Amino acid sequence: MHFVQGFATGLALIVAIGSQNAYVLRQGILRQHVLPLVLFCALSDALLILAGIGGAGLLIRDNAALMTLTRYGGALFLVAYGVLAARRAWQGAPMPTDTGGGATLAAALAACFAFTFLNPHVYLDTVVLLGTLANQRPDPERWVFGAGAVSASLCWFAALGFGARFLAPLFAQVLAWRVLDGLIALTMWVLAAMLLLD
């Protein structure tokens, strides 16, 4: 029961449209570095969730300097990535839907790292919120709840990254890429505005 509650809660927080999900979706359509990105996202969530259960949520919630740094740094990164996506949408260049070309693994992981750890909401959702919900339970149930949330993250990112390949025929068209990149740019800018106005 605690595992299922953790799974459902984790899924509800992770599935929301965000910069990290948009990036994994795009890389999944391109079939570029999907497994490393899926593992990176899932392991990052696992680390943050377990840190929250271990008590780090209280430290992060009360650290104004850390939250301010991630807030402005994250907003700057989102705006910049949104500009790149908007430029791709404007140019409308066709993109490969195979594993050739594109960003290197190091560049893809660096971008994913920024999308993950420069987002203050990831700390609030995983460390603070999930940590708080888990810690309302005694041992070992709180860790079972956490295992459910970690499993939800792994399932979601695997489905997003590997399921995106079924969209590849659609994205053989230039217009589909222009629409996707336009939506990604808009998502990045809206998220940046939300960070700054939060």
PDB file of N, CA, C and O in Angstrom, residues 44-93:
ATOM      1  N   SER A  44      18.850  10.725 -10.731  1.00  0.00           N
ATOM      2  CA  SER A  44      18.817  12.041 -10.079  1.00  0.00           C
ATOM      3  C   SER A  44      17.605  12.158  -9.175  1.00  0.00           C
ATOM      4  O   SER A  44      17.701  12.611  -8.025  1.00  0.00           O
ATOM      5  N   ASP A  45      16.446  11.730  -9.691  1.00  0.00           N
ATOM      6  CA  ASP A  45      15.231  11.749  -8.870  1.00  0.00           C
ATOM      7  C   ASP A  45      15.387  10.846  -7.653  1.00  0.00           C
ATOM      8  O   ASP A  45      14.992  11.214  -6.539  1.00  0.00           O
ATOM      9  N   ALA A  46      15.964   9.655  -7.871  1.00  0.00           N
ATOM     10  CA  ALA A  46      16.154   8.728  -6.754  1.00  0.00           C
ATOM     11  C   ALA A  46      17.031   9.352  -5.680  1.00  0.00           C
ATOM     12  O   ALA A  46      16.721   9.278  -4.479  1.00  0.00           O
ATOM     13  N   LEU A  47      18.119   9.990  -6.092  1.00  0.00           N
ATOM     14  CA  LEU A  47      19.026  10.641  -5.148  1.00  0.00           C
ATOM     15  C   LEU A  47      18.307  11.722  -4.345  1.00  0.00           C
ATOM     16  O   LEU A  47      18.426  11.796  -3.118  1.00  0.00           O
ATOM     17  N   LEU A  48      17.525  12.547  -5.053  1.00  0.00           N
ATOM     18  CA  LEU A  48      16.825  13.648  -4.385  1.00  0.00           C
ATOM     19  C   LEU A  48      15.723  13.141  -3.461  1.00  0.00           C
ATOM     20  O   LEU A  48      15.536  13.664  -2.360  1.00  0.00           O
ATOM     21  N   ILE A  49      14.996  12.119  -3.905  1.00  0.00           N
ATOM     22  CA  ILE A  49      13.921  11.569  -3.077  1.00  0.00           C
ATOM     23  C   ILE A  49      14.496  10.937  -1.806  1.00  0.00           C
ATOM     24  O   ILE A  49      14.003  11.182  -0.692  1.00  0.00           O
ATOM     25  N   LEU A  50      15.546  10.143  -1.965  1.00  0.00           N
ATOM     26  CA  LEU A  50      16.160   9.499  -0.800  1.00  0.00           C
ATOM     27  C   LEU A  50      16.792  10.523   0.136  1.00  0.00           C
ATOM     28  O   LEU A  50      16.766  10.352   1.357  1.00  0.00           O
ATOM     29  N   ALA A  51      17.337  11.606  -0.436  1.00  0.00           N
ATOM     30  CA  ALA A  51      17.877  12.679   0.407  1.00  0.00           C
ATOM     31  C   ALA A  51      16.762  13.329   1.221  1.00  0.00           C
ATOM     32  O   ALA A  51      16.936  13.655   2.407  1.00  0.00           O
ATOM     33  N   GLY A  52      15.599  13.514   0.588  1.00  0.00           N
ATOM     34  CA  GLY A  52      14.464  14.095   1.301  1.00  0.00           C
ATOM     35  C   GLY A  52      13.992  13.212   2.425  1.00  0.00           C
ATOM     36  O   GLY A  52      13.697  13.683   3.533  1.00  0.00           O
ATOM     37  N   ILE A  53      13.933  11.905   2.182  1.00  0.00           N
ATOM     38  CA  ILE A  53      13.524  10.979   3.235  1.00  0.00           C
ATOM     39  C   ILE A  53      14.559  10.956   4.350  1.00  0.00           C
ATOM     40  O   ILE A  53      14.230  10.817   5.530  1.00  0.00           O
ATOM     41  N   GLY A  54      15.816  11.145   3.973  1.00  0.00           N
ATOM     42  CA  GLY A  54      16.884  11.167   4.962  1.00  0.00           C
ATOM     43  C   GLY A  54      16.972  12.454   5.758  1.00  0.00           C
ATOM     44  O   GLY A  54      17.798  12.568   6.661  1.00  0.00           O
ATOM     45  N   GLY A  55      16.158  13.445   5.428  1.00  0.00           N
ATOM     46  CA  GLY A  55      16.109  14.669   6.219  1.00  0.00           C
ATOM     47  C   GLY A  55      16.652  15.918   5.567  1.00  0.00           C
ATOM     48  O   GLY A  55      16.604  16.994   6.149  1.00  0.00           O
ATOM     49  N   ALA A  56      17.148  15.812   4.318  1.00  0.00           N
ATOM     50  CA  ALA A  56      17.720  16.986   3.660  1.00  0.00           C
ATOM     51  C   ALA A  56      16.662  18.023   3.283  1.00  0.00           C
ATOM     52  O   ALA A  56      16.984  19.191   3.060  1.00  0.00           O
ATOM     53  N   GLY A  57      15.412  17.604   3.212  1.00  0.00           N
ATOM     54  CA  GLY A  57      14.345  18.536   2.843  1.00  0.00           C
ATOM     55  C   GLY A  57      14.257  19.734   3.764  1.00  0.00           C
ATOM     56  O   GLY A  57      14.004  20.858   3.325  1.00  0.00           O
ATOM     57  N   LEU A  58      14.458  19.510   5.045  1.00  0.00           N
ATOM     58  CA  LEU A  58      14.403  20.616   6.005  1.00  0.00           C
ATOM     59  C   LEU A  58      15.521  21.624   5.757  1.00  0.00           C
ATOM     60  O   LEU A  58      15.314  22.831   5.831  1.00  0.00           O
ATOM     61  N   LEU A  59      16.715  21.128   5.430  1.00  0.00           N
ATOM     62  CA  LEU A  59      17.847  22.022   5.166  1.00  0.00           C
ATOM     63  C   LEU A  59      17.626  22.847   3.910  1.00  0.00           C
ATOM     64  O   LEU A  59      17.900  24.048   3.881  1.00  0.00           O
ATOM     65  N   ILE A  60      17.131  22.202   2.855  1.00  0.00           N
ATOM     66  CA  ILE A  60      16.919  22.912   1.590  1.00  0.00           C
ATOM     67  C   ILE A  60      15.810  23.947   1.726  1.00  0.00           C
ATOM     68  O   ILE A  60      15.919  25.059   1.237  1.00  0.00           O
ATOM     69  N   ARG A  61      14.729  23.578   2.406  1.00  0.00           N
ATOM     70  CA  ARG A  61      13.599  24.489   2.550  1.00  0.00           C
ATOM     71  C   ARG A  61      14.004  25.775   3.258  1.00  0.00           C
ATOM     72  O   ARG A  61      13.502  26.854   2.958  1.00  0.00           O
ATOM     73  N   ASP A  62      14.939  25.670   4.186  1.00  0.00           N
ATOM     74  CA  ASP A  62      15.351  26.841   4.970  1.00  0.00           C
ATOM     75  C   ASP A  62      16.591  27.541   4.423  1.00  0.00           C
ATOM     76  O   ASP A  62      17.065  28.498   5.018  1.00  0.00           O
ATOM     77  N   ASN A  63      17.122  27.090   3.281  1.00  0.00           N
ATOM     78  CA  ASN A  63      18.327  27.685   2.704  1.00  0.00           C
ATOM     79  C   ASN A  63      17.925  28.674   1.611  1.00  0.00           C
ATOM     80  O   ASN A  63      17.801  28.319   0.436  1.00  0.00           O
ATOM     81  N   ALA A  64      17.747  29.933   1.994  1.00  0.00           N
ATOM     82  CA  ALA A  64      17.296  30.959   1.050  1.00  0.00           C
ATOM     83  C   ALA A  64      18.319  31.202  -0.055  1.00  0.00           C
ATOM     84  O   ALA A  64      17.957  31.433  -1.208  1.00  0.00           O
ATOM     85  N   ALA A  65      19.604  31.131   0.277  1.00  0.00           N
ATOM     86  CA  ALA A  65      20.649  31.388  -0.729  1.00  0.00           C
ATOM     87  C   ALA A  65      20.616  30.338  -1.828  1.00  0.00           C
ATOM     88  O   ALA A  65      20.702  30.666  -3.020  1.00  0.00           O
ATOM     89  N   LEU A  66      20.465  29.063  -1.463  1.00  0.00           N
ATOM     90  CA  LEU A  66      20.410  27.990  -2.455  1.00  0.00           C
ATOM     91  C   LEU A  66      19.193  28.142  -3.352  1.00  0.00           C
ATOM     92  O   LEU A  66      19.278  28.001  -4.572  1.00  0.00           O
ATOM     93  N   MET A  67      18.050  28.446  -2.752  1.00  0.00           N
ATOM     94  CA  MET A  67      16.833  28.587  -3.542  1.00  0.00           C
ATOM     95  C   MET A  67      16.923  29.785  -4.491  1.00  0.00           C
ATOM     96  O   MET A  67      16.466  29.724  -5.625  1.00  0.00           O
ATOM     97  N   THR A  68      17.533  30.879  -4.031  1.00  0.00           N
ATOM     98  CA  THR A  68      17.692  32.062  -4.892  1.00  0.00           C
ATOM     99  C   THR A  68      18.638  31.771  -6.041  1.00  0.00           C
ATOM    100  O   THR A  68      18.375  32.148  -7.199  1.00  0.00           O
ATOM    101  N   LEU A  69      19.742  31.083  -5.746  1.00  0.00           N
ATOM    102  CA  LEU A  69      20.721  30.744  -6.774  1.00  0.00           C
ATOM    103  C   LEU A  69      20.103  29.863  -7.851  1.00  0.00           C
ATOM    104  O   LEU A  69      20.250  30.131  -9.052  1.00  0.00           O
ATOM    105  N   THR A  70      19.404  28.812  -7.458  1.00  0.00           N
ATOM    106  CA  THR A  70      18.794  27.932  -8.443  1.00  0.00           C
ATOM    107  C   THR A  70      17.663  28.635  -9.181  1.00  0.00           C
ATOM    108  O   THR A  70      17.442  28.382 -10.368  1.00  0.00           O
ATOM    109  N   ARG A  71      16.994  29.539  -8.509  1.00  0.00           N
ATOM    110  CA  ARG A  71      15.887  30.259  -9.149  1.00  0.00           C
ATOM    111  C   ARG A  71      16.371  31.103 -10.318  1.00  0.00           C
ATOM    112  O   ARG A  71      15.880  30.980 -11.442  1.00  0.00           O
ATOM    113  N   TYR A  72      17.367  31.964 -10.076  1.00  0.00           N
ATOM    114  CA  TYR A  72      17.841  32.852 -11.134  1.00  0.00           C
ATOM    115  C   TYR A  72      18.707  32.127 -12.155  1.00  0.00           C
ATOM    116  O   TYR A  72      18.633  32.404 -13.357  1.00  0.00           O
ATOM    117  N   GLY A  73      19.536  31.194 -11.686  1.00  0.00           N
ATOM    118  CA  GLY A  73      20.333  30.408 -12.612  1.00  0.00           C
ATOM    119  C   GLY A  73      19.461  29.555 -13.522  1.00  0.00           C
ATOM    120  O   GLY A  73      19.694  29.474 -14.728  1.00  0.00           O
ATOM    121  N   GLY A  74      18.446  28.958 -12.937  1.00  0.00           N
ATOM    122  CA  GLY A  74      17.521  28.145 -13.719  1.00  0.00           C
ATOM    123  C   GLY A  74      16.746  28.974 -14.727  1.00  0.00           C
ATOM    124  O   GLY A  74      16.557  28.563 -15.874  1.00  0.00           O
ATOM    125  N   ALA A  75      16.288  30.156 -14.319  1.00  0.00           N
ATOM    126  CA  ALA A  75      15.544  31.026 -15.230  1.00  0.00           C
ATOM    127  C   ALA A  75      16.414  31.449 -16.415  1.00  0.00           C
ATOM    128  O   ALA A  75      15.972  31.437 -17.567  1.00  0.00           O
ATOM    129  N   LEU A  76      17.667  31.800 -16.138  1.00  0.00           N
ATOM    130  CA  LEU A  76      18.593  32.198 -17.206  1.00  0.00           C
ATOM    131  C   LEU A  76      18.819  31.051 -18.178  1.00  0.00           C
ATOM    132  O   LEU A  76      18.783  31.234 -19.406  1.00  0.00           O
ATOM    133  N   PHE A  77      19.031  29.849 -17.657  1.00  0.00           N
ATOM    134  CA  PHE A  77      19.247  28.686 -18.514  1.00  0.00           C
ATOM    135  C   PHE A  77      18.008  28.401 -19.361  1.00  0.00           C
ATOM    136  O   PHE A  77      18.107  28.116 -20.561  1.00  0.00           O
ATOM    137  N   LEU A  78      16.820  28.464 -18.765  1.00  0.00           N
ATOM    138  CA  LEU A  78      15.585  28.186 -19.499  1.00  0.00           C
ATOM    139  C   LEU A  78      15.351  29.194 -20.617  1.00  0.00           C
ATOM    140  O   LEU A  78      14.928  28.837 -21.719  1.00  0.00           O
ATOM    141  N   VAL A  79      15.625  30.471 -20.349  1.00  0.00           N
ATOM    142  CA  VAL A  79      15.470  31.502 -21.380  1.00  0.00           C
ATOM    143  C   VAL A  79      16.425  31.219 -22.541  1.00  0.00           C
ATOM    144  O   VAL A  79      16.037  31.278 -23.714  1.00  0.00           O
ATOM    145  N   ALA A  80      17.689  30.907 -22.213  1.00  0.00           N
ATOM    146  CA  ALA A  80      18.678  30.648 -23.254  1.00  0.00           C
ATOM    147  C   ALA A  80      18.308  29.424 -24.088  1.00  0.00           C
ATOM    148  O   ALA A  80      18.381  29.458 -25.328  1.00  0.00           O
ATOM    149  N   TYR A  81      17.878  28.356 -23.434  1.00  0.00           N
ATOM    150  CA  TYR A  81      17.498  27.166 -24.189  1.00  0.00           C
ATOM    151  C   TYR A  81      16.245  27.432 -25.020  1.00  0.00           C
ATOM    152  O   TYR A  81      16.113  26.932 -26.137  1.00  0.00           O
ATOM    153  N   GLY A  82      15.331  28.249 -24.476  1.00  0.00           N
ATOM    154  CA  GLY A  82      14.144  28.631 -25.236  1.00  0.00           C
ATOM    155  C   GLY A  82      14.495  29.392 -26.496  1.00  0.00           C
ATOM    156  O   GLY A  82      13.871  29.204 -27.549  1.00  0.00           O
ATOM    157  N   VAL A  83      15.510  30.243 -26.424  1.00  0.00           N
ATOM    158  CA  VAL A  83      15.965  30.989 -27.607  1.00  0.00           C
ATOM    159  C   VAL A  83      16.501  30.022 -28.660  1.00  0.00           C
ATOM    160  O   VAL A  83      16.208  30.166 -29.855  1.00  0.00           O
ATOM    161  N   LEU A  84      17.273  29.027 -28.226  1.00  0.00           N
ATOM    162  CA  LEU A  84      17.800  28.038 -29.177  1.00  0.00           C
ATOM    163  C   LEU A  84      16.667  27.256 -29.839  1.00  0.00           C
ATOM    164  O   LEU A  84      16.692  27.013 -31.052  1.00  0.00           O
ATOM    165  N   ALA A  85      15.672  26.858 -29.053  1.00  0.00           N
ATOM    166  CA  ALA A  85      14.535  26.127 -29.605  1.00  0.00           C
ATOM    167  C   ALA A  85      13.734  27.001 -30.563  1.00  0.00           C
ATOM    168  O   ALA A  85      13.284  26.538 -31.618  1.00  0.00           O
ATOM    169  N   ALA A  86      13.559  28.273 -30.213  1.00  0.00           N
ATOM    170  CA  ALA A  86      12.827  29.196 -31.085  1.00  0.00           C
ATOM    171  C   ALA A  86      13.576  29.392 -32.404  1.00  0.00           C
ATOM    172  O   ALA A  86      12.955  29.484 -33.472  1.00  0.00           O
ATOM    173  N   ARG A  87      14.897  29.457 -32.326  1.00  0.00           N
ATOM    174  CA  ARG A  87      15.689  29.606 -33.550  1.00  0.00           C
ATOM    175  C   ARG A  87      15.537  28.379 -34.452  1.00  0.00           C
ATOM    176  O   ARG A  87      15.392  28.500 -35.671  1.00  0.00           O
ATOM    177  N   ARG A  88      15.538  27.182 -33.835  1.00  0.00           N
ATOM    178  CA  ARG A  88      15.326  25.968 -34.633  1.00  0.00           C
ATOM    179  C   ARG A  88      13.942  25.980 -35.273  1.00  0.00           C
ATOM    180  O   ARG A  88      13.780  25.598 -36.434  1.00  0.00           O
ATOM    181  N   ALA A  89      12.936  26.418 -34.507  1.00  0.00           N
ATOM    182  CA  ALA A  89      11.575  26.475 -35.040  1.00  0.00           C
ATOM    183  C   ALA A  89      11.483  27.470 -36.198  1.00  0.00           C
ATOM    184  O   ALA A  89      10.814  27.219 -37.199  1.00  0.00           O
ATOM    185  N   TRP A  90      12.165  28.597 -36.085  1.00  0.00           N
ATOM    186  CA  TRP A  90      12.127  29.627 -37.118  1.00  0.00           C
ATOM    187  C   TRP A  90      12.813  29.147 -38.396  1.00  0.00           C
ATOM    188  O   TRP A  90      12.308  29.341 -39.495  1.00  0.00           O
ATOM    189  N   GLN A  91      13.967  28.502 -38.236  1.00  0.00           N
ATOM    190  CA  GLN A  91      14.721  28.032 -39.400  1.00  0.00           C
ATOM    191  C   GLN A  91      14.023  26.857 -40.073  1.00  0.00           C
ATOM    192  O   GLN A  91      14.087  26.711 -41.288  1.00  0.00           O
ATOM    193  N   GLY A  92      13.384  26.020 -39.267  1.00  0.00           N
ATOM    194  CA  GLY A  92      12.614  24.907 -39.831  1.00  0.00           C
ATOM    195  C   GLY A  92      13.446  23.878 -40.556  1.00  0.00           C
ATOM    196  O   GLY A  92      12.978  23.264 -41.504  1.00  0.00           O
ATOM    197  N   ALA A  93      14.674  23.678 -40.126  1.00  0.00           N
ATOM    198  CA  ALA A  93      15.524  22.687 -40.784  1.00  0.00           C
ATOM    199  C   ALA A  93      15.067  21.285 -40.419  1.00  0.00           C
ATOM    200  O   ALA A  93      14.713  21.031 -39.278  1.00  0.00           O
TER     201      ALA A  93
END
